[in-house]
mmCIF file of C-alpha atoms in Angstrom:
data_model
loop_
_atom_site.group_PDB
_atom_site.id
_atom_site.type_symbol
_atom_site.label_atom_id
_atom_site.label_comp_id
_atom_site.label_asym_id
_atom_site.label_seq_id
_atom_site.Cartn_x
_atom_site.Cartn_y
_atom_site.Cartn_z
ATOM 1 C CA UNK A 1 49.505 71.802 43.616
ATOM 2 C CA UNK A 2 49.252 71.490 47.433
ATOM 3 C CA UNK A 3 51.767 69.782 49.627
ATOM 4 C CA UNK A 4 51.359 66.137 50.553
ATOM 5 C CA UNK A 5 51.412 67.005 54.391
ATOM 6 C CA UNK A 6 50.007 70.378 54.590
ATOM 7 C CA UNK A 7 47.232 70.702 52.128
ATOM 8 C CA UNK A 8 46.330 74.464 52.833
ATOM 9 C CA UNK A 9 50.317 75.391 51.916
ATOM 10 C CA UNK A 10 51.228 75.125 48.405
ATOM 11 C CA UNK A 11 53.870 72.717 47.294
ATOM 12 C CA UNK A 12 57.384 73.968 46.011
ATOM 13 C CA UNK A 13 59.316 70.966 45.392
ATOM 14 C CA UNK A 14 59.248 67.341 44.887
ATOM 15 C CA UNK A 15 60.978 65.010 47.452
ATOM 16 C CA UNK A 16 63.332 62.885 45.858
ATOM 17 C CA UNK A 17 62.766 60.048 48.302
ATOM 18 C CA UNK A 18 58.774 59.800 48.023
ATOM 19 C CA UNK A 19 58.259 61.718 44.989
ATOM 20 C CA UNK A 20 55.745 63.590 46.816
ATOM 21 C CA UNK A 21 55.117 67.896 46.618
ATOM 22 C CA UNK A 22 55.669 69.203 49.793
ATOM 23 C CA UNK A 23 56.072 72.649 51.192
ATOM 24 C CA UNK A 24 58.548 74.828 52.277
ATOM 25 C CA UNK A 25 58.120 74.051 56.056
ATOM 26 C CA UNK A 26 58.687 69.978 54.907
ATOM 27 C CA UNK A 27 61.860 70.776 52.594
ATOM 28 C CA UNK A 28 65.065 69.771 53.826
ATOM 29 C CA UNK A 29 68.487 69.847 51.621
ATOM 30 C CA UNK A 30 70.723 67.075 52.328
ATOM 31 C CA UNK A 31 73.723 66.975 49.912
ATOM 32 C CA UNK A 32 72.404 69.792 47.476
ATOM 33 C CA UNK A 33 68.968 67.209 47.388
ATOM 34 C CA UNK A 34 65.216 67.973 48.573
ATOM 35 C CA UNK A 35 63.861 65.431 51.197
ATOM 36 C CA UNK A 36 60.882 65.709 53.088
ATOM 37 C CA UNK A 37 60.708 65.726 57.336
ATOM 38 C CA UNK A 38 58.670 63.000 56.861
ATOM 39 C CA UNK A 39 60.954 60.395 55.304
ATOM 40 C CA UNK A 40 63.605 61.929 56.995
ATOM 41 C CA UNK A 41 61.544 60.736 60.680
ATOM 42 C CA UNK A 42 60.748 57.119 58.825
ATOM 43 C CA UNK A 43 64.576 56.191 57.963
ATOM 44 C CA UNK A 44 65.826 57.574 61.408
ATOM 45 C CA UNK A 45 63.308 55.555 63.571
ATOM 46 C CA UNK A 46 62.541 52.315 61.488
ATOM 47 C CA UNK A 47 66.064 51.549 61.186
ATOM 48 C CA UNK A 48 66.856 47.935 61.846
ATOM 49 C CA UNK A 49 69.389 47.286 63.780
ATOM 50 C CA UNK A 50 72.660 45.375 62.349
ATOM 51 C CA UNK A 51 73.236 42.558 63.546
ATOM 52 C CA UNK A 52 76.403 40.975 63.991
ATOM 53 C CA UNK A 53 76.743 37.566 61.876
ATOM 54 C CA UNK A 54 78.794 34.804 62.811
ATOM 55 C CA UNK A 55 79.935 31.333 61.309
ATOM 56 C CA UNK A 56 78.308 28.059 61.630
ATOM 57 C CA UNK A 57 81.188 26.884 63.626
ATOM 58 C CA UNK A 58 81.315 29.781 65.963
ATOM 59 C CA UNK A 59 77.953 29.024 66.060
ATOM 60 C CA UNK A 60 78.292 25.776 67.272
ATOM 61 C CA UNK A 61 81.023 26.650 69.368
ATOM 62 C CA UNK A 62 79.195 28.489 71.410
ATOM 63 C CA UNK A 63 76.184 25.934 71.485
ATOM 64 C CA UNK A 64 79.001 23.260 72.970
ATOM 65 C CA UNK A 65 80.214 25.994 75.524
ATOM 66 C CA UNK A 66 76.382 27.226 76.954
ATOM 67 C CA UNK A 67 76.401 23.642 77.723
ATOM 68 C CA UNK A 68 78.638 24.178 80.658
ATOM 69 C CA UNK A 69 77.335 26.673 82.983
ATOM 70 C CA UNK A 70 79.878 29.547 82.992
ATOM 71 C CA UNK A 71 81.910 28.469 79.735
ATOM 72 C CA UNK A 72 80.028 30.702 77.320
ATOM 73 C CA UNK A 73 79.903 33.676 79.777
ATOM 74 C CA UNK A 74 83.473 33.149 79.969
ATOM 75 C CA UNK A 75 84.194 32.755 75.787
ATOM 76 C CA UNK A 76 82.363 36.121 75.467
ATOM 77 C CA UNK A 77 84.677 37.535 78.000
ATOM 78 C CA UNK A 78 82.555 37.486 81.055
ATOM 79 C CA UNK A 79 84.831 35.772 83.514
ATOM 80 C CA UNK A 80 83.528 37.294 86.596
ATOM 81 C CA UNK A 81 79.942 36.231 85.990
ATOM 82 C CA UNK A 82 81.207 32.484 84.434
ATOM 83 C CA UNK A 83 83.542 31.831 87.288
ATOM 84 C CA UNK A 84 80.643 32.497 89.805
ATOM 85 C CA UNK A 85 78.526 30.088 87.869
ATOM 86 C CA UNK A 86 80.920 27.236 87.643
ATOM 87 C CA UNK A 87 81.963 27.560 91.782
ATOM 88 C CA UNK A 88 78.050 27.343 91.714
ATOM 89 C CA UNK A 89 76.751 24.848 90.233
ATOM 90 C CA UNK A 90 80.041 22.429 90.497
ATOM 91 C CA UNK A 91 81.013 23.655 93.853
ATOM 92 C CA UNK A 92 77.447 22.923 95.121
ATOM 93 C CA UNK A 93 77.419 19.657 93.409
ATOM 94 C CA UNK A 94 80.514 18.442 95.618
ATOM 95 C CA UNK A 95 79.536 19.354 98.410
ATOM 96 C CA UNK A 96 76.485 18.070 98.546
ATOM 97 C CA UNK A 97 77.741 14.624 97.080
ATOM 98 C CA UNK A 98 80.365 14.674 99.959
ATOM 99 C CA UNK A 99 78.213 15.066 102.861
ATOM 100 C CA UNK A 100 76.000 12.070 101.037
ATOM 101 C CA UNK A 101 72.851 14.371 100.242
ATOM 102 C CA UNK A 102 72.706 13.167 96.506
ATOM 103 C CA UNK A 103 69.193 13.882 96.175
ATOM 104 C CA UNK A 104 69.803 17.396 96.292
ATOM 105 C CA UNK A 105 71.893 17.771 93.028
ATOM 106 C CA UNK A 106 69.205 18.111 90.908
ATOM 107 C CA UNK A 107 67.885 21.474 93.032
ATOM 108 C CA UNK A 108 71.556 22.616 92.071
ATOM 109 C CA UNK A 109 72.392 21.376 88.590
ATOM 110 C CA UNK A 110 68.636 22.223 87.044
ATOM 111 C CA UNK A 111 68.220 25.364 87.824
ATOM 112 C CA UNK A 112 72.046 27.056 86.984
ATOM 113 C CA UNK A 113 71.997 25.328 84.136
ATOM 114 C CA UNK A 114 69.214 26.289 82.242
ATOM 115 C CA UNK A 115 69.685 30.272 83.828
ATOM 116 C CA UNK A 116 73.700 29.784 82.180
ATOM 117 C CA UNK A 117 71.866 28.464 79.115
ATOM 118 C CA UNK A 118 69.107 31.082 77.873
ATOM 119 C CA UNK A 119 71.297 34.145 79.892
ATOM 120 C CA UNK A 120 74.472 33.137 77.644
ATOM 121 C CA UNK A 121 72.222 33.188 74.274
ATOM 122 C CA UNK A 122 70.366 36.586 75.798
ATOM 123 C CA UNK A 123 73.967 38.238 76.170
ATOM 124 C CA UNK A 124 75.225 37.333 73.110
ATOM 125 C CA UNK A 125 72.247 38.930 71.250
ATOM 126 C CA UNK A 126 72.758 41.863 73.089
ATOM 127 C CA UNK A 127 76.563 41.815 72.338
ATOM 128 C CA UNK A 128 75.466 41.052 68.541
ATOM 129 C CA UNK A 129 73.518 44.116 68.800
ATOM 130 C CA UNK A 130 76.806 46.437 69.870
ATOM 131 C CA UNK A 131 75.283 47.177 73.214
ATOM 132 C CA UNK A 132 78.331 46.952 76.115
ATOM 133 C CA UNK A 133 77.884 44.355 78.594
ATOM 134 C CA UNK A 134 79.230 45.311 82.078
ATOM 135 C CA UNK A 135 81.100 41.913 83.424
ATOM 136 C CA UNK A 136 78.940 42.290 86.982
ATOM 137 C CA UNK A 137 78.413 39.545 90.048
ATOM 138 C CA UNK A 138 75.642 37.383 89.930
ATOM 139 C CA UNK A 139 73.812 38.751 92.707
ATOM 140 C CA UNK A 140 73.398 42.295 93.467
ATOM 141 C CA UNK A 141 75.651 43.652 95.989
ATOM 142 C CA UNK A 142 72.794 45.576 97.669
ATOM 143 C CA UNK A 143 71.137 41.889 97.677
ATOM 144 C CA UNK A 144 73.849 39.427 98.895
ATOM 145 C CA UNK A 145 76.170 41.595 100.151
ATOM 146 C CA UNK A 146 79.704 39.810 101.673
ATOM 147 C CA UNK A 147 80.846 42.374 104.051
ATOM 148 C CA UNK A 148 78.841 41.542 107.193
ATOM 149 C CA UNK A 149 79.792 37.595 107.082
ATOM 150 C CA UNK A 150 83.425 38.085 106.371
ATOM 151 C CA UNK A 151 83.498 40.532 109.410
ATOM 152 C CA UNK A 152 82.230 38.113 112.047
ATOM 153 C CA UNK A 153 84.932 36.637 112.971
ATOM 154 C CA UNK A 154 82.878 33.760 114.538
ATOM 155 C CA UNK A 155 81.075 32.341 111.610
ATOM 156 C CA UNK A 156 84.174 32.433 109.284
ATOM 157 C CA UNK A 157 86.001 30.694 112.345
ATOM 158 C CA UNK A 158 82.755 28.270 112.012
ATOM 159 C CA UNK A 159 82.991 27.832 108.619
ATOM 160 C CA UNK A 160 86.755 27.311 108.515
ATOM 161 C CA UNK A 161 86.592 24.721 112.002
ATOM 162 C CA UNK A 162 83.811 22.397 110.287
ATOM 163 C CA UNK A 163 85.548 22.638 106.832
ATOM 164 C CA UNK A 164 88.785 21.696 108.335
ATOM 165 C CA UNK A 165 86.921 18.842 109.946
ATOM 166 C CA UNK A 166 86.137 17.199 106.983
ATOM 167 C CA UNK A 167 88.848 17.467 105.129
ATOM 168 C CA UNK A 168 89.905 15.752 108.066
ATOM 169 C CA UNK A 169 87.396 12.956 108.208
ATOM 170 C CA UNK A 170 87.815 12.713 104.148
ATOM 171 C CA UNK A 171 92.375 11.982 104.983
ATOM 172 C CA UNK A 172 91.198 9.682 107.509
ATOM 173 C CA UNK A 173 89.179 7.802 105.585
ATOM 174 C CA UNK A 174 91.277 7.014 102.785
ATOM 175 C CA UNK A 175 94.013 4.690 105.451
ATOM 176 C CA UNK A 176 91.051 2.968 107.027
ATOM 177 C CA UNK A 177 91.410 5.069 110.126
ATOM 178 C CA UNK A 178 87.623 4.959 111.052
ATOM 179 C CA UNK A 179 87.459 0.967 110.046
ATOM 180 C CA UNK A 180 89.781 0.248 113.403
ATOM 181 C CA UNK A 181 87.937 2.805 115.219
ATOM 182 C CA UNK A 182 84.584 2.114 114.672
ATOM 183 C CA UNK A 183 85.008 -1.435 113.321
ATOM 184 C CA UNK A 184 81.849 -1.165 111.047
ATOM 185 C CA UNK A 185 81.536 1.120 108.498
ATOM 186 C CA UNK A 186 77.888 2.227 109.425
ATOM 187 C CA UNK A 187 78.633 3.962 112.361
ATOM 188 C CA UNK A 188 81.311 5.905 110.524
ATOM 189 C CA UNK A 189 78.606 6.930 107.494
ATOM 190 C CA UNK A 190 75.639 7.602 110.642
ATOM 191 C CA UNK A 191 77.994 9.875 112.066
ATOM 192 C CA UNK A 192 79.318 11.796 109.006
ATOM 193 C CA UNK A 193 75.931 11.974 107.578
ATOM 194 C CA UNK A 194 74.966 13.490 111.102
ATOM 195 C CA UNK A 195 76.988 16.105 111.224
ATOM 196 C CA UNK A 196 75.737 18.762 108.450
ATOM 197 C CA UNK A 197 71.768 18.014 109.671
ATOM 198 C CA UNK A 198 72.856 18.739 113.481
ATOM 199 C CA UNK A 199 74.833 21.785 112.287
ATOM 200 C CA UNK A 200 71.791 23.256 110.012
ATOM 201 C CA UNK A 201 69.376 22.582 113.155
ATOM 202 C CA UNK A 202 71.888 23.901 115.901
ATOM 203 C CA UNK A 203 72.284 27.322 113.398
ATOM 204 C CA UNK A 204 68.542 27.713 112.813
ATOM 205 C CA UNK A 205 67.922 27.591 116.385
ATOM 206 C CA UNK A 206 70.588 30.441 117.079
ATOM 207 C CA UNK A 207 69.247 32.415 114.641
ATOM 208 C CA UNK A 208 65.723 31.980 115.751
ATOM 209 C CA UNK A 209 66.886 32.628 119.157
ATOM 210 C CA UNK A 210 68.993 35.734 118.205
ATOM 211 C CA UNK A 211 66.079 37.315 115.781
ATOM 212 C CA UNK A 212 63.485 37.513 119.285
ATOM 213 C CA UNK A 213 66.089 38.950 121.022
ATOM 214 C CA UNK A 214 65.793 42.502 119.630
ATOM 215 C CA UNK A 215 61.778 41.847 119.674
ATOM 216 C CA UNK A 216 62.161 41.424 123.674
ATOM 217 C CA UNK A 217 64.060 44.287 124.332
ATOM 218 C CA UNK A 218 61.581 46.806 122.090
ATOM 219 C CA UNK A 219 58.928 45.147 123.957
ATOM 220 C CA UNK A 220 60.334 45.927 127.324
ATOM 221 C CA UNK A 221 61.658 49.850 126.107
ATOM 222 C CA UNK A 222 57.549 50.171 125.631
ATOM 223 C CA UNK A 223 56.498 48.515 129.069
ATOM 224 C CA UNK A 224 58.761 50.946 131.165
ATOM 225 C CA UNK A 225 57.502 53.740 129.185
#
């Protein structure tokens, strides 16, 4: 009787997983019992693996917590990653309802939601699975990196002079300050709507401006030479 893989060796045992005769070069002891190579190779790489199972009401606490962006990054112990989302998406949504831009919530809220949705359930497989999930930033360092902006002094001056500004204009509002001062509220709403538009026009055209200036002074290193 020849061997089930090797037909031109003859068979010198039966493997007690397949039944099959196999050869000497196939036989393998495990446990003082004779296994082929072959099923050894089928339960090592076909192996399923176990996944972790969890209660209907984990379950559906979870479901009620991927409905807030962050929460369910946060519940599996991402609190790096959820934090980010929530300052996000929430963050984002204030400030664009405070400078009166409401129309632009739905570019915010859309979006971060459905990536906190799916990416919550997509972790939570993968944590299910037993792989280890690193709690990283949302955006690559290498890709949004903070260094450079918190180092110019300028635009966090900027930032912190226009914030201050309307916090300002918000404590103002609230004893009627701008009602004696303008006497109609639609000046007060033309100028406070005013103010962000101007700001994103004025910083486009300084960073327009301060991209040719490095194009002007190549182009001039070439002329002289």
């Amino acid at each position: 009787m020849n061997c089930k893989y090797h037909s031109a060796q003859e068979a010198q045992s039966i493997c007690e997983k397949c039944k099959q005769p196999i050869c000497p070069d196939c036989t393998i002891k495990v446990d003082d019992q004779t296994v082929c190579s072959h099923c050894i190779q089928e339960n090592l790489f076909s192996e399923q693996p176990v996944l972790l199972k969890r209660s209907s009401l984990e379950k559906f606490l979870f479901f009620c917590f991927s409905l807030i962006p962050g929460a369910a990054h946060m519940h599996m112990g991402l609190f790096r990653r959820g934090l980010q989302l929530m300052i996000i998406t929430f963050g984002g949504i204030s400030l664009i309802s405070f400078i009166g831009l409401d129309f632009l919530i739905p570019l915010v809220l859309i979006p971060a939601w459905f990536f906190s949705f799916f990416e919550s359930y997509h972790l939570r497989r993968q944590l299910d699975k037993g792989q280890v999930i690193n709690d990283q930033d949302l955006f690559d360092r290498q890709l949004f990196d903070y260094t450079p902006l918190l180092k110019n002094r300028r635009l966090v001056g900027s930032t912190i002079i226009v914030i201050g500004i309307f916090s300002l204009m918000h404590e103002m509002e609230r004893y009627s300050f701008f009602v004696r001062l303008f006497r109609e509220w639609n000046y007060y709403y033309m100028i406070r709507g005013s103010l962000i538009p101007l700001c994103l026009i004025l910083g486009g055209i300084y960073l327009i401006a301060k991209a040719k200036q490095p194009t002007k002074v190549i182009s001039d290193i070439s002329e002289n030479q």
